[in-house]
Amino acid sequence: MEEMEEVLYENSVYSIRRVPGNNKGYGIVAASKIPKGTRILAEAPLIRLPREVGSKYHARVSIAAKLSKFPPEYGKGYRELCNAYPDDDKEVAIALTNALPLGPKSSDSGVFLQASRFNHSCLPNAQETWNENLDKLTVHACVDIEEGQEITINYLKKLACRKDRQQALEDNCRFRCVCSLCSASVAERRSSDKRQEEIQKLYNEVTSTMARHLDPLGNLHKIQRMRELMSNEGIRDHEDREVQFADLRCTETFPCFNDLPGEHEASTEFFEPTDAFNCTPKKIWVLLGDVLEVDEGEGGDLQVTIEDKNWKMVPVLIRASEFGQTFDRSTVKTGSTIVIPFPVKDENMPGIPGVVIDKPNGFKMLPKELEDLLLLSDRVKYYSSLADGKRRCHGCNKESDSQLVCRGCFFFQYCNESCPKKDHEPDCKLLRQPDFRDLFRLNHNLEDYSRLAPGQPSRECVVI
């Protein structure tokens, strides 16, 4: 029993000690409660190696040369790391067992004296990231981690069914995973496999450059589905920051017309190059406008006049003549708000510059005036934002750190079921609608989409 409590290292946040279960050996355990979002560790690699090691002889020589530059205790610490390949040369085998990638695009990997001690779980409570600014590997808590709880990361970089996960871990890491997900009942594992496979399929679709351009709004619906699946699966490292809802007054995500890039302008604020001749959006931006006037143009196109957040009149040409008979023209009407993702200024429009929409999925119409949407955004921001770790009750306006969430919209929270909700129903009704909900769940960073906090709306406004 005393041997199991042996501690190699300890600080105020975590300790490296023997952990029970499946011959894990050492692991990293929380020395005190670690709140969600806390940076647990930031560590530079002891040695760096190319991911493709080449011959084992050259790898052994390279590792020995690197270790010789450190005091003896560092070499001792390296040789005490886990070795999943006991039949191979020890130094090389330890590197193969413990090396972690130094970023998704890096050709190098690193071996760490401490970070290499994190054990694997298919449902980890922490996430590792290579921080290029620090030139270190950082590990952050995905959830609140209690004192004495083992801190785990996910060795696998892609979602997969249990069979494929087990095979990948056995092939690359030489162990069989017995985490809570892999040890679940047969029925639970089957449901999990379906979710994991669908999430990976959706991820492949939404990260396609072609999909971003051809069907941006369809992408948002797929992202919403991913969030719901990830929530049901218990995947924690995708969640958004504490303030998770879009602020429609934010000019970074929702710029006015004058701040849009030109049609042929390679703005580094909005685009990043993919090669010498092409570029792709580096973030999402959306133009919001009140529809003031709608006219039938030549050939069946729609000539729309909108007013943006700065009360600027902007002409919008909707090439409805090319959309086919499935396009419902009646949705484009005054008193509504038009939502245009990835808009650019078209300088070739007759009269003054405007925006051209040439795809039916290149915009959305919301049956609400822009001013009403901005006021709704203000309420969402006021009641959903954290203030000293607390949120405001949408019923009585009191602040609390333990609120009950509305299961109708998942945007507003309450102290308890007795708080008045008469003013909540109109907002809840709007936010239950997919188009409104997706707008308020937008995030300016494309890579953050899959990490946004999920929410599965229901048909009624109740409190849990």
Tab-separated table of C-alpha atoms in Angstrom:
chain	number	residue	atom	x	y	z
A	1	MET	CA	0.000	0.000	0.000
A	2	GLU	CA	2.838	2.385	0.845
A	3	GLU	CA	4.397	1.697	-2.550
A	4	MET	CA	1.188	2.824	-4.260
A	5	GLU	CA	1.435	6.150	-2.442
A	6	GLU	CA	4.997	6.786	-3.632
A	7	VAL	CA	5.308	10.370	-4.894
A	8	LEU	CA	7.902	11.433	-7.462
A	9	TYR	CA	7.006	15.117	-7.486
A	10	GLU	CA	4.439	17.395	-5.855
A	11	ASN	CA	3.426	21.040	-5.950
A	12	SER	CA	0.303	22.944	-4.903
A	13	VAL	CA	-1.590	21.932	-8.061
A	14	TYR	CA	-0.662	18.322	-8.817
A	15	SER	CA	1.551	15.433	-7.835
A	16	ILE	CA	3.199	12.666	-9.830
A	17	ARG	CA	2.448	9.425	-8.013
A	18	ARG	CA	1.551	5.817	-8.547
A	19	VAL	CA	-2.060	5.394	-9.585
A	20	PRO	CA	-4.159	2.229	-9.321
A	21	GLY	CA	-5.736	0.424	-12.242
A	22	ASN	CA	-4.581	-1.636	-15.209
A	23	ASN	CA	-0.866	-1.409	-14.352
A	24	LYS	CA	-0.794	2.307	-15.069
A	25	GLY	CA	2.281	2.934	-12.973
A	26	TYR	CA	2.694	6.650	-12.395
A	27	GLY	CA	0.153	9.312	-13.244
A	28	ILE	CA	-0.610	12.919	-12.427
A	29	VAL	CA	-3.117	13.529	-9.630
A	30	ALA	CA	-4.744	16.784	-8.504
A	31	ALA	CA	-3.173	17.975	-5.229
A	32	SER	CA	-6.073	20.374	-4.679
A	33	LYS	CA	-9.295	21.244	-6.461
A	34	ILE	CA	-8.519	22.565	-9.960
A	35	PRO	CA	-11.235	24.831	-11.425
A	36	LYS	CA	-12.196	24.444	-15.058
A	37	GLY	CA	-9.939	26.489	-17.348
A	38	THR	CA	-6.951	26.460	-14.978
A	39	ARG	CA	-3.544	26.027	-16.551
A	40	ILE	CA	-2.188	22.958	-14.814
A	41	LEU	CA	1.233	22.855	-16.394
A	42	ALA	CA	3.484	24.675	-18.878
A	43	GLU	CA	6.620	22.686	-19.711
A	44	ALA	CA	9.371	22.864	-22.314
A	45	PRO	CA	10.422	19.517	-23.815
A	46	LEU	CA	13.486	17.858	-22.359
A	47	ILE	CA	14.438	16.657	-25.823
A	48	ARG	CA	13.013	17.295	-29.285
A	49	LEU	CA	12.937	14.641	-31.966
A	50	PRO	CA	11.591	14.469	-35.514
A	51	ARG	CA	8.322	12.543	-35.705
A	52	GLU	CA	9.938	10.312	-38.315
A	53	VAL	CA	12.887	8.993	-36.320
A	54	GLY	CA	14.626	7.186	-39.188
A	55	SER	CA	16.930	4.390	-38.055
A	56	LYS	CA	16.891	3.373	-34.401
A	57	TYR	CA	20.664	3.674	-34.297
A	58	HIS	CA	20.638	7.328	-35.321
A	59	ALA	CA	17.748	7.987	-32.936
A	60	ARG	CA	19.677	6.429	-30.030
A	61	VAL	CA	22.798	8.454	-30.830
A	62	SER	CA	20.755	11.655	-31.090
A	63	ILE	CA	18.943	11.035	-27.787
A	64	ALA	CA	22.166	10.183	-25.967
A	65	ALA	CA	23.805	13.355	-27.268
A	66	LYS	CA	20.885	15.503	-26.143
A	67	LEU	CA	20.710	13.911	-22.676
A	68	SER	CA	24.449	14.355	-22.152
A	69	LYS	CA	23.959	18.123	-22.114
A	70	PHE	CA	21.818	17.910	-18.958
A	71	PRO	CA	22.755	17.114	-15.342
A	72	PRO	CA	22.621	13.371	-14.511
A	73	GLU	CA	19.275	13.649	-12.684
A	74	TYR	CA	17.583	14.646	-15.940
A	75	GLY	CA	18.867	11.551	-17.697
A	76	LYS	CA	17.726	9.488	-14.723
A	77	GLY	CA	14.266	11.057	-14.909
A	78	TYR	CA	14.105	10.314	-18.633
A	79	ARG	CA	15.015	6.649	-18.145
A	80	GLU	CA	12.330	6.293	-15.465
A	81	LEU	CA	9.562	7.213	-17.907
A	82	CYS	CA	7.201	4.492	-19.094
A	83	ASN	CA	8.613	2.044	-21.646
A	84	ALA	CA	6.027	0.263	-23.787
A	85	TYR	CA	8.678	-1.373	-26.009
A	86	PRO	CA	10.908	-3.342	-23.590
A	87	ASP	CA	12.459	-5.389	-26.415
A	88	ASP	CA	13.866	-2.299	-28.153
A	89	ASP	CA	16.740	-0.019	-27.230
A	90	LYS	CA	15.641	1.649	-23.983
A	91	GLU	CA	16.329	5.298	-24.890
A	92	VAL	CA	14.551	4.967	-28.233
A	93	ALA	CA	11.685	2.944	-26.744
A	94	ILE	CA	11.062	5.591	-24.076
A	95	ALA	CA	10.930	8.287	-26.762
A	96	LEU	CA	8.474	6.246	-28.841
A	97	THR	CA	6.305	5.676	-25.764
A	98	ASN	CA	6.244	9.210	-24.383
A	99	ALA	CA	6.791	11.691	-27.223
A	100	LEU	CA	4.041	14.278	-27.666
A	101	PRO	CA	3.575	16.367	-30.851
A	102	LEU	CA	4.757	19.980	-30.693
A	103	GLY	CA	1.718	21.378	-32.469
A	104	PRO	CA	-0.548	19.929	-35.189
A	105	LYS	CA	1.633	21.150	-38.080
A	106	SER	CA	5.034	20.571	-36.506
A	107	SER	CA	7.365	17.869	-37.800
A	108	ASP	CA	8.857	17.522	-34.303
A	109	SER	CA	7.749	15.823	-31.117
A	110	GLY	CA	9.013	16.219	-27.581
A	111	VAL	CA	9.594	14.137	-24.483
A	112	PHE	CA	8.684	15.845	-21.204
A	113	LEU	CA	9.726	14.839	-17.708
A	114	GLN	CA	6.340	15.796	-16.262
A	115	ALA	CA	3.804	16.101	-19.099
A	116	SER	CA	4.756	12.640	-20.355
A	117	ARG	CA	3.319	11.290	-17.085
A	118	PHE	CA	-0.266	12.179	-18.034
A	119	ASN	CA	-2.236	8.982	-18.614
A	120	HIS	CA	-4.853	8.546	-21.321
A	121	SER	CA	-8.633	8.604	-21.165
A	122	CYS	CA	-11.085	8.639	-24.069
A	123	LEU	CA	-13.061	11.143	-21.949
A	124	PRO	CA	-10.223	13.247	-20.503
A	125	ASN	CA	-10.604	16.006	-17.946
A	126	ALA	CA	-7.685	18.033	-19.341
A	127	GLN	CA	-6.393	19.106	-22.731
A	128	GLU	CA	-2.814	19.638	-23.894
A	129	THR	CA	-1.826	22.298	-26.431
A	130	TRP	CA	1.513	23.372	-27.844
A	131	ASN	CA	1.869	27.096	-27.125
A	132	GLU	CA	4.163	28.587	-29.756
A	133	ASN	CA	4.420	31.906	-27.921
A	134	LEU	CA	5.766	30.186	-24.807
A	135	ASP	CA	7.503	27.409	-26.751
A	136	LYS	CA	6.013	25.062	-24.164
A	137	LEU	CA	3.340	22.413	-23.882
A	138	THR	CA	0.428	23.700	-21.797
A	139	VAL	CA	-2.247	21.584	-20.135
A	140	HIS	CA	-5.575	23.079	-19.028
A	141	ALA	CA	-8.479	21.616	-17.059
A	142	CYS	CA	-11.583	20.982	-19.211
A	143	VAL	CA	-13.781	20.564	-16.131
A	144	ASP	CA	-13.514	21.111	-12.399
A	145	ILE	CA	-11.084	18.454	-11.139
A	146	GLU	CA	-11.416	17.384	-7.516
A	147	GLU	CA	-8.479	16.851	-5.158
A	148	GLY	CA	-7.155	13.299	-5.491
A	149	GLN	CA	-8.638	12.801	-8.958
A	150	GLU	CA	-6.281	11.656	-11.708
A	151	ILE	CA	-5.694	14.210	-14.465
A	152	THR	CA	-5.907	12.643	-17.923
A	153	ILE	CA	-5.482	13.704	-21.543
A	154	ASN	CA	-6.507	12.041	-24.799
A	155	TYR	CA	-3.645	10.459	-26.750
A	156	LEU	CA	-5.869	10.078	-29.821
A	157	LYS	CA	-6.388	13.101	-32.047
A	158	LYS	CA	-9.444	11.801	-33.903
A	159	LEU	CA	-12.779	10.524	-32.663
A	160	ALA	CA	-13.473	6.888	-33.437
A	161	CYS	CA	-15.548	3.924	-32.327
A	162	ARG	CA	-14.333	1.860	-29.373
A	163	LYS	CA	-12.875	-0.911	-31.547
A	164	ASP	CA	-10.771	1.540	-33.581
A	165	ARG	CA	-9.668	3.420	-30.451
A	166	GLN	CA	-8.538	0.233	-28.766
A	167	GLN	CA	-6.665	-0.869	-31.878
A	168	ALA	CA	-4.900	2.489	-32.251
A	169	LEU	CA	-3.846	2.521	-28.594
A	170	GLU	CA	-2.600	-1.074	-28.721
A	171	ASP	CA	-0.650	-0.449	-31.945
A	172	ASN	CA	0.919	2.854	-30.915
A	173	CYS	CA	0.982	2.809	-27.107
A	174	ARG	CA	0.894	-0.904	-26.252
A	175	PHE	CA	-1.967	-0.789	-23.758
A	176	ARG	CA	-5.675	-1.541	-23.631
A	177	CYS	CA	-7.849	1.347	-22.460
A	178	VAL	CA	-10.231	0.708	-19.554
A	179	CYS	CA	-11.497	4.274	-19.115
A	180	SER	CA	-15.139	4.904	-18.202
A	181	LEU	CA	-16.130	5.159	-21.865
A	182	CYS	CA	-14.377	1.967	-22.957
A	183	SER	CA	-15.663	0.083	-19.880
A	184	ALA	CA	-19.311	1.072	-20.368
A	185	SER	CA	-22.051	-1.464	-21.077
A	186	VAL	CA	-22.443	-2.912	-24.577
A	187	ALA	CA	-25.554	-0.802	-25.227
A	188	GLU	CA	-23.825	2.369	-24.047
A	189	ARG	CA	-20.776	1.616	-26.184
A	190	ARG	CA	-22.912	1.143	-29.284
A	191	SER	CA	-24.622	4.494	-28.738
A	192	SER	CA	-21.243	6.099	-28.125
A	193	ASP	CA	-19.782	4.614	-31.306
A	194	LYS	CA	-22.606	6.077	-33.385
A	195	ARG	CA	-22.114	9.521	-31.860
A	196	GLN	CA	-18.333	9.468	-32.286
A	197	GLU	CA	-18.548	8.404	-35.918
A	198	GLU	CA	-21.154	11.059	-36.736
A	199	ILE	CA	-19.126	13.781	-34.977
A	200	GLN	CA	-16.003	12.858	-36.964
A	201	LYS	CA	-17.988	12.794	-40.220
A	202	LEU	CA	-19.462	16.246	-39.513
A	203	TYR	CA	-16.040	17.589	-38.512
A	204	ASN	CA	-14.554	16.452	-41.822
A	205	GLU	CA	-17.382	18.188	-43.663
A	206	VAL	CA	-17.308	21.538	-41.832
A	207	THR	CA	-13.516	21.865	-42.020
A	208	SER	CA	-13.572	21.482	-45.793
A	209	THR	CA	-12.499	24.748	-47.443
A	210	MET	CA	-15.028	24.149	-50.211
A	211	ALA	CA	-17.879	23.792	-47.707
A	212	ARG	CA	-16.996	27.098	-46.037
A	213	HIS	CA	-17.485	28.911	-49.327
A	214	LEU	CA	-20.402	27.002	-50.878
A	215	ASP	CA	-22.619	26.409	-47.860
A	216	PRO	CA	-21.614	28.532	-44.842
A	217	LEU	CA	-25.071	28.454	-43.270
A	218	GLY	CA	-25.345	24.716	-43.778
A	219	ASN	CA	-22.013	24.466	-41.992
A	220	LEU	CA	-23.445	26.282	-38.981
A	221	HIS	CA	-26.292	23.773	-38.709
A	222	LYS	CA	-23.783	20.918	-38.856
A	223	ILE	CA	-21.746	22.591	-36.123
A	224	GLN	CA	-24.869	22.863	-33.966
A	225	ARG	CA	-25.442	19.137	-34.469
A	226	MET	CA	-21.816	18.442	-33.514
A	227	ARG	CA	-22.242	20.407	-30.304
A	228	GLU	CA	-25.324	18.420	-29.352
A	229	LEU	CA	-23.592	15.106	-30.061
A	230	MET	CA	-20.462	16.108	-28.148
A	231	SER	CA	-22.555	17.166	-25.181
A	232	ASN	CA	-24.378	13.824	-25.175
A	233	GLU	CA	-21.056	12.010	-25.504
A	234	GLY	CA	-19.556	13.852	-22.540
A	235	ILE	CA	-16.674	15.289	-24.550
A	236	ARG	CA	-15.475	18.214	-22.463
A	237	ASP	CA	-12.548	19.778	-24.322
A	238	HIS	CA	-14.781	21.423	-26.956
A	239	GLU	CA	-16.643	23.762	-24.657
A	240	ASP	CA	-16.672	27.484	-25.220
A	241	ARG	CA	-15.371	30.166	-22.937
A	242	GLU	CA	-17.572	31.260	-20.067
A	243	VAL	CA	-19.250	33.995	-22.137
A	244	GLN	CA	-20.423	31.744	-24.900
A	245	PHE	CA	-23.078	33.734	-26.757
A	246	ALA	CA	-22.483	36.173	-29.589
A	247	ASP	CA	-22.793	39.907	-28.981
A	248	LEU	CA	-24.533	41.304	-32.065
A	249	ARG	CA	-23.062	44.728	-31.317
A	250	CYS	CA	-19.523	43.324	-31.588
A	251	THR	CA	-17.911	44.851	-34.681
A	252	GLU	CA	-15.353	42.054	-35.020
A	253	THR	CA	-17.913	39.344	-35.741
A	254	PHE	CA	-20.729	41.637	-36.905
A	255	PRO	CA	-19.052	44.513	-38.800
A	256	CYS	CA	-20.950	47.305	-40.509
A	257	PHE	CA	-20.795	47.725	-44.277
A	258	ASN	CA	-17.958	50.279	-44.273
A	259	ASP	CA	-15.734	47.805	-42.408
A	260	LEU	CA	-16.213	44.935	-44.877
A	261	PRO	CA	-13.333	43.801	-47.110
A	262	GLY	CA	-13.491	44.591	-50.817
A	263	GLU	CA	-14.364	41.864	-53.305
A	264	HIS	CA	-10.788	41.677	-54.607
A	265	GLU	CA	-9.056	42.823	-51.429
A	266	ALA	CA	-6.794	40.301	-49.697
A	267	SER	CA	-7.412	41.739	-46.235
A	268	THR	CA	-5.244	40.018	-43.626
A	269	GLU	CA	-7.928	40.806	-41.041
A	270	PHE	CA	-10.450	38.596	-42.820
A	271	PHE	CA	-8.432	36.196	-45.009
A	272	GLU	CA	-5.333	34.041	-44.892
A	273	PRO	CA	-3.496	32.689	-47.965
A	274	THR	CA	-3.704	29.026	-48.917
A	275	ASP	CA	-1.138	29.388	-51.711
A	276	ALA	CA	0.333	32.115	-53.921
A	277	PHE	CA	-2.985	32.812	-55.641
A	278	ASN	CA	-5.794	31.854	-53.262
A	279	CYS	CA	-6.956	32.670	-49.765
A	280	THR	CA	-9.606	31.467	-47.336
A	281	PRO	CA	-11.532	33.150	-44.492
A	282	LYS	CA	-9.551	33.172	-41.235
A	283	LYS	CA	-12.649	33.912	-39.138
A	284	ILE	CA	-16.378	34.324	-39.571
A	285	TRP	CA	-17.991	37.722	-40.036
A	286	VAL	CA	-21.647	38.523	-40.614
A	287	LEU	CA	-23.454	41.581	-41.952
A	288	LEU	CA	-26.795	42.338	-40.294
A	289	GLY	CA	-29.254	44.697	-41.927
A	290	ASP	CA	-32.839	45.910	-41.596
A	291	VAL	CA	-34.764	45.323	-44.820
A	292	LEU	CA	-36.247	48.698	-45.813
A	293	GLU	CA	-37.284	48.091	-49.412
A	294	VAL	CA	-37.619	45.138	-51.796
A	295	ASP	CA	-37.996	45.547	-55.582
A	296	GLU	CA	-38.193	43.058	-58.422
A	297	GLY	CA	-35.160	43.625	-60.593
A	298	GLU	CA	-34.412	42.707	-64.152
A	299	GLY	CA	-34.761	39.002	-64.906
A	300	GLY	CA	-36.367	38.191	-61.576
A	301	ASP	CA	-33.542	39.270	-59.294
A	302	LEU	CA	-34.354	41.063	-56.041
A	303	GLN	CA	-32.993	44.536	-55.380
A	304	VAL	CA	-33.051	45.074	-51.638
A	305	THR	CA	-32.192	48.168	-49.630
A	306	ILE	CA	-31.004	47.497	-46.102
A	307	GLU	CA	-29.828	49.627	-43.199
A	308	ASP	CA	-26.848	48.367	-41.188
A	309	LYS	CA	-26.096	48.949	-37.496
A	310	ASN	CA	-24.622	52.370	-38.292
A	311	TRP	CA	-27.841	53.365	-40.131
A	312	LYS	CA	-26.038	53.258	-43.479
A	313	MET	CA	-28.233	52.436	-46.479
A	314	VAL	CA	-26.729	49.523	-48.410
A	315	PRO	CA	-27.968	48.041	-51.719
A	316	VAL	CA	-28.093	44.246	-51.781
A	317	LEU	CA	-28.585	42.345	-55.032
A	318	ILE	CA	-30.074	38.875	-54.539
A	319	ARG	CA	-29.690	36.893	-57.763
A	320	ALA	CA	-32.961	35.069	-57.162
A	321	SER	CA	-33.329	34.340	-60.884
A	322	GLU	CA	-30.576	31.729	-60.477
A	323	PHE	CA	-31.946	30.092	-57.321
A	324	GLY	CA	-34.657	27.914	-58.863
A	325	GLN	CA	-38.283	27.453	-57.873
A	326	THR	CA	-37.526	26.223	-54.355
A	327	PHE	CA	-36.514	29.734	-53.260
A	328	ASP	CA	-39.287	31.461	-51.281
A	329	ARG	CA	-39.234	35.137	-52.262
A	330	SER	CA	-41.887	35.999	-49.700
A	331	THR	CA	-39.352	35.665	-46.870
A	332	VAL	CA	-37.478	38.725	-48.167
A	333	LYS	CA	-39.694	41.505	-46.852
A	334	THR	CA	-39.586	44.748	-44.942
A	335	GLY	CA	-39.552	44.517	-41.173
A	336	SER	CA	-37.124	41.587	-41.293
A	337	THR	CA	-33.386	41.317	-40.730
A	338	ILE	CA	-31.077	39.883	-43.365
A	339	VAL	CA	-28.095	37.848	-42.137
A	340	ILE	CA	-25.203	37.590	-44.631
A	341	PRO	CA	-22.136	35.504	-43.664
A	342	PHE	CA	-18.739	36.275	-45.254
A	343	PRO	CA	-19.957	39.400	-47.121
A	344	VAL	CA	-17.631	41.536	-49.267
A	345	LYS	CA	-18.138	44.937	-50.870
A	346	ASP	CA	-19.015	44.777	-54.553
A	347	GLU	CA	-17.682	47.924	-56.225
A	348	ASN	CA	-19.248	47.037	-59.591
A	349	MET	CA	-22.866	47.485	-58.553
A	350	PRO	CA	-24.653	50.320	-60.358
A	351	GLY	CA	-24.784	53.488	-58.307
A	352	ILE	CA	-23.019	52.851	-55.005
A	353	PRO	CA	-21.117	49.798	-53.703
A	354	GLY	CA	-23.188	47.083	-52.087
A	355	VAL	CA	-23.371	43.334	-51.550
A	356	VAL	CA	-24.217	40.641	-54.102
A	357	ILE	CA	-25.745	37.319	-53.011
A	358	ASP	CA	-25.496	34.672	-55.726
A	359	LYS	CA	-26.358	31.521	-53.763
A	360	PRO	CA	-29.650	30.659	-52.036
A	361	ASN	CA	-27.742	29.522	-48.932
A	362	GLY	CA	-25.702	32.733	-48.869
A	363	PHE	CA	-28.079	34.529	-46.509
A	364	LYS	CA	-30.869	34.078	-43.974
A	365	MET	CA	-33.971	36.099	-43.249
A	366	LEU	CA	-35.067	36.552	-39.642
A	367	PRO	CA	-38.646	37.818	-39.133
A	368	LYS	CA	-37.574	40.463	-36.644
A	369	GLU	CA	-36.327	44.026	-36.991
A	370	LEU	CA	-32.627	44.576	-36.381
A	371	GLU	CA	-33.207	46.901	-33.423
A	372	ASP	CA	-35.235	44.169	-31.692
A	373	LEU	CA	-32.404	41.687	-32.287
A	374	LEU	CA	-29.849	44.100	-30.843
A	375	LEU	CA	-31.967	44.582	-27.722
A	376	LEU	CA	-32.337	40.804	-27.400
A	377	SER	CA	-28.555	40.530	-27.721
A	378	ASP	CA	-28.164	43.035	-24.888
A	379	ARG	CA	-30.404	40.922	-22.656
A	380	VAL	CA	-28.566	37.709	-23.535
A	381	LYS	CA	-25.234	39.350	-22.755
A	382	TYR	CA	-26.486	40.887	-19.493
A	383	TYR	CA	-28.001	37.695	-18.102
A	384	SER	CA	-25.587	35.065	-19.450
A	385	SER	CA	-22.251	36.790	-18.756
A	386	LEU	CA	-20.271	35.925	-15.653
A	387	ALA	CA	-19.690	38.672	-13.076
A	388	ASP	CA	-17.323	37.580	-10.298
A	389	GLY	CA	-18.236	33.970	-11.002
A	390	LYS	CA	-21.985	34.652	-10.839
A	391	ARG	CA	-24.819	35.088	-13.339
A	392	ARG	CA	-28.027	37.083	-13.036
A	393	CYS	CA	-31.419	35.462	-12.676
A	394	HIS	CA	-33.661	36.326	-15.623
A	395	GLY	CA	-36.622	36.388	-13.269
A	396	CYS	CA	-35.622	38.365	-10.163
A	397	ASN	CA	-32.300	39.835	-11.399
A	398	LYS	CA	-30.355	38.489	-8.399
A	399	GLU	CA	-26.791	37.230	-8.875
A	400	SER	CA	-25.886	33.661	-7.956
A	401	ASP	CA	-23.212	31.075	-8.704
A	402	SER	CA	-25.751	28.218	-8.807
A	403	GLN	CA	-28.465	28.995	-11.327
A	404	LEU	CA	-31.033	26.712	-12.946
A	405	VAL	CA	-30.919	26.703	-16.749
A	406	CYS	CA	-33.989	27.142	-18.953
A	407	ARG	CA	-34.337	23.929	-20.924
A	408	GLY	CA	-36.352	25.698	-23.579
A	409	CYS	CA	-33.679	28.052	-24.892
A	410	PHE	CA	-30.579	27.208	-22.807
A	411	PHE	CA	-29.667	30.920	-22.790
A	412	PHE	CA	-31.205	32.247	-19.558
A	413	GLN	CA	-30.976	31.036	-15.963
A	414	TYR	CA	-33.034	31.293	-12.765
A	415	CYS	CA	-32.525	31.103	-9.011
A	416	ASN	CA	-35.351	28.593	-8.619
A	417	GLU	CA	-38.625	27.505	-10.173
A	418	SER	CA	-40.638	30.163	-8.317
A	419	CYS	CA	-38.870	33.105	-9.990
A	420	PRO	CA	-41.238	35.007	-12.332
A	421	LYS	CA	-40.895	34.114	-16.005
A	422	LYS	CA	-43.609	36.143	-17.727
A	423	ASP	CA	-41.068	38.339	-19.538
A	424	HIS	CA	-38.980	35.355	-20.552
A	425	GLU	CA	-41.407	33.556	-22.850
A	426	PRO	CA	-41.073	35.878	-25.922
A	427	ASP	CA	-37.263	35.683	-25.819
A	428	CYS	CA	-37.324	31.944	-25.175
A	429	LYS	CA	-39.684	31.378	-28.103
A	430	LEU	CA	-37.318	33.194	-30.462
A	431	LEU	CA	-34.144	31.549	-29.169
A	432	ARG	CA	-35.650	28.074	-29.540
A	433	GLN	CA	-35.810	28.641	-33.304
A	434	PRO	CA	-32.684	27.223	-35.021
A	435	ASP	CA	-31.900	30.322	-37.108
A	436	PHE	CA	-32.029	32.666	-34.101
A	437	ARG	CA	-30.201	30.191	-31.860
A	438	ASP	CA	-27.383	29.652	-34.370
A	439	LEU	CA	-26.906	33.396	-34.795
A	440	PHE	CA	-26.384	33.902	-31.071
A	441	ARG	CA	-24.018	30.935	-30.835
A	442	LEU	CA	-21.659	32.237	-33.504
A	443	ASN	CA	-18.019	32.716	-32.619
A	444	HIS	CA	-15.583	34.849	-34.593
A	445	ASN	CA	-12.876	32.146	-34.702
A	446	LEU	CA	-13.527	29.329	-37.197
A	447	GLU	CA	-11.462	26.860	-35.165
A	448	ASP	CA	-13.596	27.510	-32.089
A	449	TYR	CA	-16.803	26.248	-33.671
A	450	SER	CA	-16.550	22.661	-32.399
A	451	ARG	CA	-15.615	23.870	-28.892
A	452	LEU	CA	-18.799	25.993	-28.392
A	453	ALA	CA	-20.935	24.916	-25.433
A	454	PRO	CA	-23.702	22.615	-26.665
A	455	GLY	CA	-27.400	23.035	-25.958
A	456	GLN	CA	-30.294	20.791	-26.975
A	457	PRO	CA	-33.476	22.916	-27.131
A	458	SER	CA	-36.845	21.455	-26.218
A	459	ARG	CA	-40.361	22.599	-27.140
A	460	GLU	CA	-41.257	24.132	-23.845
A	461	CYS	CA	-39.680	26.539	-21.392
A	462	VAL	CA	-38.988	24.655	-18.186
A	463	VAL	CA	-36.392	24.915	-15.476
A	464	ILE	CA	-34.105	22.171	-14.171
